[in-house]
XYZ file of C-alpha atoms in Angstrom:
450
model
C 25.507 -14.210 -11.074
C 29.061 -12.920 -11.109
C 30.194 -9.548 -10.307
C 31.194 -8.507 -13.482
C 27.488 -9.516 -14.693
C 25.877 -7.401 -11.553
C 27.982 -4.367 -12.463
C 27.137 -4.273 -15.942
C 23.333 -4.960 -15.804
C 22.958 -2.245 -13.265
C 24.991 0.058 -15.646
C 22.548 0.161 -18.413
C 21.280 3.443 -18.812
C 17.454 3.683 -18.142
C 15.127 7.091 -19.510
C 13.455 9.675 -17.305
C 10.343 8.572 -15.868
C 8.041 10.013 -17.713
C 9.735 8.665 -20.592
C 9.482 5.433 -19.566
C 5.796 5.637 -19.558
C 5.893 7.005 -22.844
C 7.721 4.535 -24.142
C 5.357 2.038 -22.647
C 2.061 3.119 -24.176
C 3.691 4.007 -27.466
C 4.247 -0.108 -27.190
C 0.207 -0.570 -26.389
C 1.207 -2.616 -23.540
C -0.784 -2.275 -20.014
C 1.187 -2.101 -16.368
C -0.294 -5.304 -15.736
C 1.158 -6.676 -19.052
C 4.606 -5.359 -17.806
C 4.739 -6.493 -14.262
C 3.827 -9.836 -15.387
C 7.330 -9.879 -17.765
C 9.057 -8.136 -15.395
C 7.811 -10.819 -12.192
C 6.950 -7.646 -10.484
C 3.532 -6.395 -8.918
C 1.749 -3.734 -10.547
C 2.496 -1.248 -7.846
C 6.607 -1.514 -8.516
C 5.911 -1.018 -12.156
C 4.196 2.391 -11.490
C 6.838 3.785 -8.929
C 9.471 3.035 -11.810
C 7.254 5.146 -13.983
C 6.683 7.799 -11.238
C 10.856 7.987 -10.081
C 10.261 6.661 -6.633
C 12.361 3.632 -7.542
C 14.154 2.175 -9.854
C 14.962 -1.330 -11.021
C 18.470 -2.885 -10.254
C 20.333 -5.744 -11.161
C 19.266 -7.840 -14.025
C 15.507 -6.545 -14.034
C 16.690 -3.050 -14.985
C 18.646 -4.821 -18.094
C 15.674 -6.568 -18.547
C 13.508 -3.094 -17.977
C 15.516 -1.164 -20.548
C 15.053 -4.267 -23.096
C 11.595 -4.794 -22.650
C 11.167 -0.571 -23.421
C 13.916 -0.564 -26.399
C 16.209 1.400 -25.017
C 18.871 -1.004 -24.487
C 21.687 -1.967 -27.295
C 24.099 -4.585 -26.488
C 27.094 -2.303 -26.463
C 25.154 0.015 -23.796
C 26.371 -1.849 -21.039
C 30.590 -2.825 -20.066
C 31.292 -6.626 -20.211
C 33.293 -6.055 -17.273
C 33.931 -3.618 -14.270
C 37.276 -2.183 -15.812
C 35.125 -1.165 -19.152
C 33.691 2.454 -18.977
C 30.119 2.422 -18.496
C 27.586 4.217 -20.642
C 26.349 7.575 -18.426
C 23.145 9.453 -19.281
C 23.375 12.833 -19.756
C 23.844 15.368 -17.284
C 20.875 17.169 -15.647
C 21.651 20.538 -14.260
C 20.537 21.092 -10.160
C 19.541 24.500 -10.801
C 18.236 24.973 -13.940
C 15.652 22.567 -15.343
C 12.416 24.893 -16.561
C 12.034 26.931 -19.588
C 11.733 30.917 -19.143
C 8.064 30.394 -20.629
C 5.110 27.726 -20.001
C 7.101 24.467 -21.487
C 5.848 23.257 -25.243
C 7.220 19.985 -26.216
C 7.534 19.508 -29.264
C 5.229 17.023 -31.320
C 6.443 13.663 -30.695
C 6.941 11.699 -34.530
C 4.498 9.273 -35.510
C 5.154 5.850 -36.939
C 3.997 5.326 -40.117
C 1.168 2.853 -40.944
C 3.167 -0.312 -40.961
C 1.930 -4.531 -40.701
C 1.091 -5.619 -37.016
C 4.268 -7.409 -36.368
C 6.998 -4.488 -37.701
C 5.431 -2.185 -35.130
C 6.533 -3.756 -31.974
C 9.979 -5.786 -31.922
C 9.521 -8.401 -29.608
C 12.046 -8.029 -26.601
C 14.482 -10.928 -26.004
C 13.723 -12.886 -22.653
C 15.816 -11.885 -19.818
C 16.320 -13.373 -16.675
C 14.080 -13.056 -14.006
C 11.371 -12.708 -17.068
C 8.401 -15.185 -17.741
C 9.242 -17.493 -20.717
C 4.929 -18.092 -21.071
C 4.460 -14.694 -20.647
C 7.447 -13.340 -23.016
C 6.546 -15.857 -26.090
C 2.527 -15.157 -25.636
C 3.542 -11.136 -25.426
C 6.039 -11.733 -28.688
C 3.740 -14.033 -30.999
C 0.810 -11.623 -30.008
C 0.536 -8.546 -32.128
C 0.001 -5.218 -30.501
C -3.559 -3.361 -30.076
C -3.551 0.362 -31.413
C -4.074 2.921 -28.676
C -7.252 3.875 -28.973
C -7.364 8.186 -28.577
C -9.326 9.635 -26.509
C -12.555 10.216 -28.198
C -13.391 14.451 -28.210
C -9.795 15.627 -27.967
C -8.273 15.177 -31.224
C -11.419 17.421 -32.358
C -10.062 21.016 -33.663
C -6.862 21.841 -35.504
C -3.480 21.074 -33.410
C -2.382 24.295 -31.580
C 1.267 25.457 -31.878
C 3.992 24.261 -30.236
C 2.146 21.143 -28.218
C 0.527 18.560 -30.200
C -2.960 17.037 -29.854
C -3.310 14.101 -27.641
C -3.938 11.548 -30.654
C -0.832 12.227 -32.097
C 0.615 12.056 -28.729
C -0.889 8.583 -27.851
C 0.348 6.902 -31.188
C 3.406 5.010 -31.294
C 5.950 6.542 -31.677
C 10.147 5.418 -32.357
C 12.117 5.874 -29.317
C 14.749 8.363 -29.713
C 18.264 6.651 -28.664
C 19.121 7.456 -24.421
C 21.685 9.898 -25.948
C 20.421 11.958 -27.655
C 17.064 12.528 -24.494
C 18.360 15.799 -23.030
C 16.208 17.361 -20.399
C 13.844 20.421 -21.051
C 15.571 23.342 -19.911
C 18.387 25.813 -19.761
C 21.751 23.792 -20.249
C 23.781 23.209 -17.267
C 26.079 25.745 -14.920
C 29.245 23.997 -13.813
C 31.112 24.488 -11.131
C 27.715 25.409 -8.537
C 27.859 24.590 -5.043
C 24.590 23.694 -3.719
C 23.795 26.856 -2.207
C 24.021 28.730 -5.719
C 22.062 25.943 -7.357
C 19.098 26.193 -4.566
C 19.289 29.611 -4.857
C 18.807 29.838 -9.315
C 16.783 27.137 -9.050
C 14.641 29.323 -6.665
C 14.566 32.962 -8.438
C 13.798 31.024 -11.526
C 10.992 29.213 -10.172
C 9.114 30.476 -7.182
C 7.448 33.746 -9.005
C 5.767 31.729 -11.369
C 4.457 28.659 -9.275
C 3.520 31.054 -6.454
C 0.810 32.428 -9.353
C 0.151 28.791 -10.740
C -0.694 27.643 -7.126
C -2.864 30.850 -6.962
C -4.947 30.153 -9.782
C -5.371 26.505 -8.291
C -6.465 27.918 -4.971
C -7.625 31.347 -4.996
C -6.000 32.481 -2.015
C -2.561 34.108 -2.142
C -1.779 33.453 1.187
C -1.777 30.069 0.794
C 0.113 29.617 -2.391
C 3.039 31.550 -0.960
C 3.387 29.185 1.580
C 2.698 26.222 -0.885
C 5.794 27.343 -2.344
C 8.209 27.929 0.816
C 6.764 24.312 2.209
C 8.071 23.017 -1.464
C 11.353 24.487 -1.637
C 11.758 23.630 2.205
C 11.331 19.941 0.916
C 13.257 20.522 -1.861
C 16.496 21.704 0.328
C 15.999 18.862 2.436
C 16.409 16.429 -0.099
C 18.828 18.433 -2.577
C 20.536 15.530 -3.433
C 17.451 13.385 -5.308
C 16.018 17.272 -6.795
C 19.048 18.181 -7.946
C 19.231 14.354 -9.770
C 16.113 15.003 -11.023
C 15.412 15.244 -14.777
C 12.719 18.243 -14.180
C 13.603 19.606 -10.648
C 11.088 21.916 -11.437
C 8.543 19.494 -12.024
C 9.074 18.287 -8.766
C 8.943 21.777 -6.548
C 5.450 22.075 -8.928
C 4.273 18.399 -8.060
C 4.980 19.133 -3.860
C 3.772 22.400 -4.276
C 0.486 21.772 -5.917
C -0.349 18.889 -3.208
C 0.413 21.254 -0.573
C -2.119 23.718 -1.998
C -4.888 21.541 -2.788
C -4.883 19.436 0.873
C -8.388 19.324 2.331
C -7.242 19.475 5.472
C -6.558 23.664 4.948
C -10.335 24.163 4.638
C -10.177 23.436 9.092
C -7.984 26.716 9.094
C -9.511 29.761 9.530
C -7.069 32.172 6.987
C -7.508 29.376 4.564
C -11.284 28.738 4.817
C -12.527 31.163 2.052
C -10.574 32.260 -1.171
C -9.892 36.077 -1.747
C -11.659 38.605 -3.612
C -11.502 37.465 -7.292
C -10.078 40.230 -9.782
C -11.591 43.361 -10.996
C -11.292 42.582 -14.752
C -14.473 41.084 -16.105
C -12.592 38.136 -18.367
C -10.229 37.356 -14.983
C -12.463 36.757 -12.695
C -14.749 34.805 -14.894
C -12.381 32.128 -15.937
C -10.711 32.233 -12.484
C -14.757 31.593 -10.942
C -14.958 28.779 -13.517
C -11.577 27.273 -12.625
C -12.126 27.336 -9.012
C -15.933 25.450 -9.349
C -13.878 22.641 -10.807
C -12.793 19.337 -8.775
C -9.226 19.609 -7.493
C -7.500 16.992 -9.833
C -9.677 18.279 -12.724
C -8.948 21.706 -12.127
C -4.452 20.513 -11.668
C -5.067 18.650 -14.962
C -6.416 21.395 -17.161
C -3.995 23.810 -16.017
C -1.038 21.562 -15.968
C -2.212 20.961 -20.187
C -3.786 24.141 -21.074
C -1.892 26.767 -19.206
C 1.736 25.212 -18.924
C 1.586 23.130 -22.109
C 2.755 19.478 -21.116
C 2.070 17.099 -22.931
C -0.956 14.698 -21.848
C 1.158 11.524 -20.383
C 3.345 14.043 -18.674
C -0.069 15.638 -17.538
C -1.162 11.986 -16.417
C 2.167 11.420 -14.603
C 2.647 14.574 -12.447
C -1.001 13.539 -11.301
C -0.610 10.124 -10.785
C -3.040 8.823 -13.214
C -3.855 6.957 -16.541
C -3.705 8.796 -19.445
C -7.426 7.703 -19.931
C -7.895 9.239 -17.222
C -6.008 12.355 -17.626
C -8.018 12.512 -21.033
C -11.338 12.331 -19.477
C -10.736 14.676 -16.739
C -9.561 17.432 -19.297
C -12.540 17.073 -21.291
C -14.875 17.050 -18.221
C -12.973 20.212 -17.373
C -13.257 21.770 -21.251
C -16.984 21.258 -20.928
C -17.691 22.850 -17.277
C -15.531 25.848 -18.370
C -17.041 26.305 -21.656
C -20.901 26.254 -19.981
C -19.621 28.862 -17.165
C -17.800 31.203 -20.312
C -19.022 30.039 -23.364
C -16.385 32.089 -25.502
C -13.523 29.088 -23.771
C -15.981 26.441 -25.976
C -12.781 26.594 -28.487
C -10.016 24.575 -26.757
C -7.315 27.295 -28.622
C -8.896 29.834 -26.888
C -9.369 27.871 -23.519
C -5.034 27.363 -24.160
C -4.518 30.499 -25.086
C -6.314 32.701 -22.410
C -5.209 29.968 -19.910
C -1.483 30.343 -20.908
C -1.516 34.146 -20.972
C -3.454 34.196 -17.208
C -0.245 31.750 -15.763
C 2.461 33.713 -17.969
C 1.525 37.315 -15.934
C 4.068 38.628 -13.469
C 3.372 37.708 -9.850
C 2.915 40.363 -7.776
C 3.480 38.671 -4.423
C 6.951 39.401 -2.708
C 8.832 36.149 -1.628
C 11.348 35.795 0.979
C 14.727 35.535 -0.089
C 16.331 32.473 -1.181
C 19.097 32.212 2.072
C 15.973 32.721 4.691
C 14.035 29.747 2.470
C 17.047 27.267 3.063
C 17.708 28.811 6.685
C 13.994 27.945 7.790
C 14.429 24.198 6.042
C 17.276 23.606 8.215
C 15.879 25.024 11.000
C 13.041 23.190 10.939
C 15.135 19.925 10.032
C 16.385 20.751 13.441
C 13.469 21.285 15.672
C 11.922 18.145 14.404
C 15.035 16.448 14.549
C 15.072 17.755 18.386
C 11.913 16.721 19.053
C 12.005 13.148 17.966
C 15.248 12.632 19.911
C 13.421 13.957 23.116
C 10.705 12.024 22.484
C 12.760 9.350 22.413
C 14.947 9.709 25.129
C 11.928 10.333 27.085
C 10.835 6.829 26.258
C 13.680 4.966 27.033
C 13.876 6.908 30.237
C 10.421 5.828 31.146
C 10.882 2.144 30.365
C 14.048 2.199 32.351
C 12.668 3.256 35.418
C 9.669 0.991 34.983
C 12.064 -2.294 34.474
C 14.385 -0.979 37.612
C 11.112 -0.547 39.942
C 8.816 -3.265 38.679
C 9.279 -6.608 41.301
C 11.038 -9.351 40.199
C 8.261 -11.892 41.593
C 4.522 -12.224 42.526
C 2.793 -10.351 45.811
C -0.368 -11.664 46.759
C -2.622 -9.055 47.901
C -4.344 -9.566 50.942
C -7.109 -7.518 51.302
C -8.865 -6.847 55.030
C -12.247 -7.703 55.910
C -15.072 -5.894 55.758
C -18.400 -5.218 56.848
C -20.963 -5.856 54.220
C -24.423 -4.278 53.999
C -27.523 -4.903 52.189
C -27.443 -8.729 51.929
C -31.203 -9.920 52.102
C -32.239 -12.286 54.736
C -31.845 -15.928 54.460
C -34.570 -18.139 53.200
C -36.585 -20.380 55.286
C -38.341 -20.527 58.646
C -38.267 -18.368 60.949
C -36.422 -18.731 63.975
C -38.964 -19.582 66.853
C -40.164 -17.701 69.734
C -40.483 -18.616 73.155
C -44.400 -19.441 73.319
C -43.609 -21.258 70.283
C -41.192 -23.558 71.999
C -43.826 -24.595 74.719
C -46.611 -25.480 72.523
C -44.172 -27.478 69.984
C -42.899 -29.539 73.598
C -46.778 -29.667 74.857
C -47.791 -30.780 71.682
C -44.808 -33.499 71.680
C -45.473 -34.427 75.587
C -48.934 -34.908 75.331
C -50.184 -36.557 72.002
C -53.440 -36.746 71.486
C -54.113 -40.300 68.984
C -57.649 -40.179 68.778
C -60.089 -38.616 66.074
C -61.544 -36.146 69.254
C -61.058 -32.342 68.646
C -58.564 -30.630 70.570
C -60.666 -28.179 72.794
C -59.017 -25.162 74.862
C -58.683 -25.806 78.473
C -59.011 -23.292 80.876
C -55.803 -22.292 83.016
């Protein structure tokens, strides 16, 4: 492959992650289905859908093809030729003022088997078997989840059936991440620092609704931002660098491991108001990634693959743990039964003003770096220590074999040795008077007297 190829196949423009996945299921194909195009294992296919990698070279040419995002005139036939760029996400900025609504995605009209899916041209690196069998093979509907397309859609964020349908992809240009538009001209300091007062009230309440215990979702919070400083460079790439404070900060807060600490053992004292502490008793009796799904689709409003995503699950999966969680909540308050009321109550209990006071956004970054020192400190010590110890052990270790010698010593308690005894004077005498003085004949022997 020549260079001019290399630079243009790793200059096609790829969508978000999340819209990757979208894109995916809105073609009814499986992550087994695409690793086996793609020559990849199942596991790469999901970090490319989860934005812990991304494909290079000819398989992300072949990646964007295989989703229908790529045109022919996406990518420069040579390294002088501007490249297509995707749009610019802003560092700071990437979360609405108010729980995020998308809007409903548009759904393909009822069309033959074989006009649904255009069949994606074989690329290299790609299966020919598995390519032609995928291409002469028509598509399978997504089957919705049964029980969640029940009820009339709810404003602003579509039911999951209409979400699971396929859908056209929208062109990479025009895919603009949710948010305020970009600032220019930030340093990273001032970016941190929006991106913090715009953020940190509202997930320190979000994390206290998933935990109970205000305590602990404050520090949720720092521990995410502290993460978030210490890789500024990948957040501030990031499509949703929101998402991705919310994502550390809700596996922070829902760790087993802070049930072992004592401030974190038992959740506070729920709210005075009747309605409050009942749904926030309900929500709390719920399994931890039931309890993250249902208030990642109810009470902020994604949509239910970006719900699936930010947990690391199927859709399917996503699906069935919402309705699991719509049934618990309606049995513990029966007036949630009505998933617009479960939404709306939900998204007016994460939408109140936090009343917990946060430390300011310059002591946040000041106790990431700090930190980033001490453990940075540490691990050289540690290893200096290490190479100190095997130095002196290769400089004082002998260069050949010693024998050891040991002393002698007295040994007790061995038993005495088998076999006769040794003989006693009077038993010497009769054995030589017996042998002096034989005696051949049958008489008895008969004591003489001395």
């Amino acid at each position: 492959m020549s260079r001019s190829t290399a630079d243009s196949a790793s200059s096609v423009t790829l969508p978000t992650p999340k819209e990757r996945r979208r894109l995916r299921e809105a073609l009814a194909l499986s992550e087994e289905q695409v690793a086996e195009a793609m020559g990849v294992t199942k596991a790469t296919v999901r970090a490319w859908e989860t934005g812990r990698s991304a494909p290079r070279g000819r398989k992300r040419e072949a990646y964007a093809k295989l989703l229908g995002t790529h045109e022919p005139g996406d990518a420069p036939s040579s390294p002088d030729s501007p490249a297509a760029s995707p749009p610019a996400a802003s560092p700071a900025s990437e979360q609405p003022a108010e729980p995020r609504s998308l809007p409903p995605s548009p759904v393909r009209p009822q069309a033959p088997a074989k006009a649904q899916t255009p069949a994606p041209a074989p690329a290299a690196n790609v299966r020919p078997k598995a390519a032609a069998k995928r291409a002469a093979k028509p598509p399978k509907a997504p089957s919705p989840s049964p029980g969640i397309a029940a009820g009339p859609a709810r404003k602003g964020t579509p039911r999951p059936q209409e979400r699971l349908k396929p859908v056209e992809a929208p062109p990479v240009a025009e895919q603009r991440p949710v948010g305020p538009p970009a600032v220019p001209g930030l340093t990273p300091e001032e970016a941190f620092d929006a991106l913090y007062a715009h953020a940190a009230p509202g997930l320190v309440h979000q994390t206290y609704l998933l935990t109970g215990r205000r305590r602990l979702s404050r520090e949720s919070v720092e521990h995410a931002f502290h993460r978030a400083w210490e890789r500024w460079p990948e957040v501030a790439r990031d499509a949703d660098p929101v998402g991705w404070v919310r994502a550390t900060a809700y596996e922070y807060a829902l760790s087993p491991w802070h049930r072992l600490r004592r401030t974190h053992k038992h959740p506070d004292a729920p709210p005075t108001e009747a309605g409050r502490r009942a749904l926030l008793t309900a929500l709390l009796e719920l399994p931890a990634p039931y309890r993250r799904t249902v208030l990642l689709y109810e009470g902020l409003g994604l949509d239910l693959p970006e719900t699936a995503a930010e947990t690391e699950a199927s859709t399917p999966a996503a699906a069935h743990r919402l309705l699991h969680a719509r049934t618990v909540l309606a049995k513990r308050v029966p007036e949630l039964a009505d998933p617009d009321t479960l939404h709306e109550r939900l998204g007016s209990l994460v939408t109140e003003a936090p009343t917990t006071t946060l430390p300011a956004a310059r002591a946040v970054r000041s106790g990431s770096e700090r930190r980033t020192r001490t453990w940075t400190r540490a691990v050289l010590g540690v290893t200096a220590v290490l190479i100190g110890v095997t130095g002196f052990t290769a400089a004082t270790a002998p260069t050949r074999y010693i024998p050891v010698n040991a002393p002698g010593e007295t040994v007790n308690g061995v038993p005495v040795r088998g076999g006769p005894q040794k003989l006693r004077p009077e038993d010497l005498e009769l054995r030589d008077k017996l042998r002096s003085e034989p005696n051949p004949g049958p008489e008895r022997l008969i004591p003489a007297a001395e």
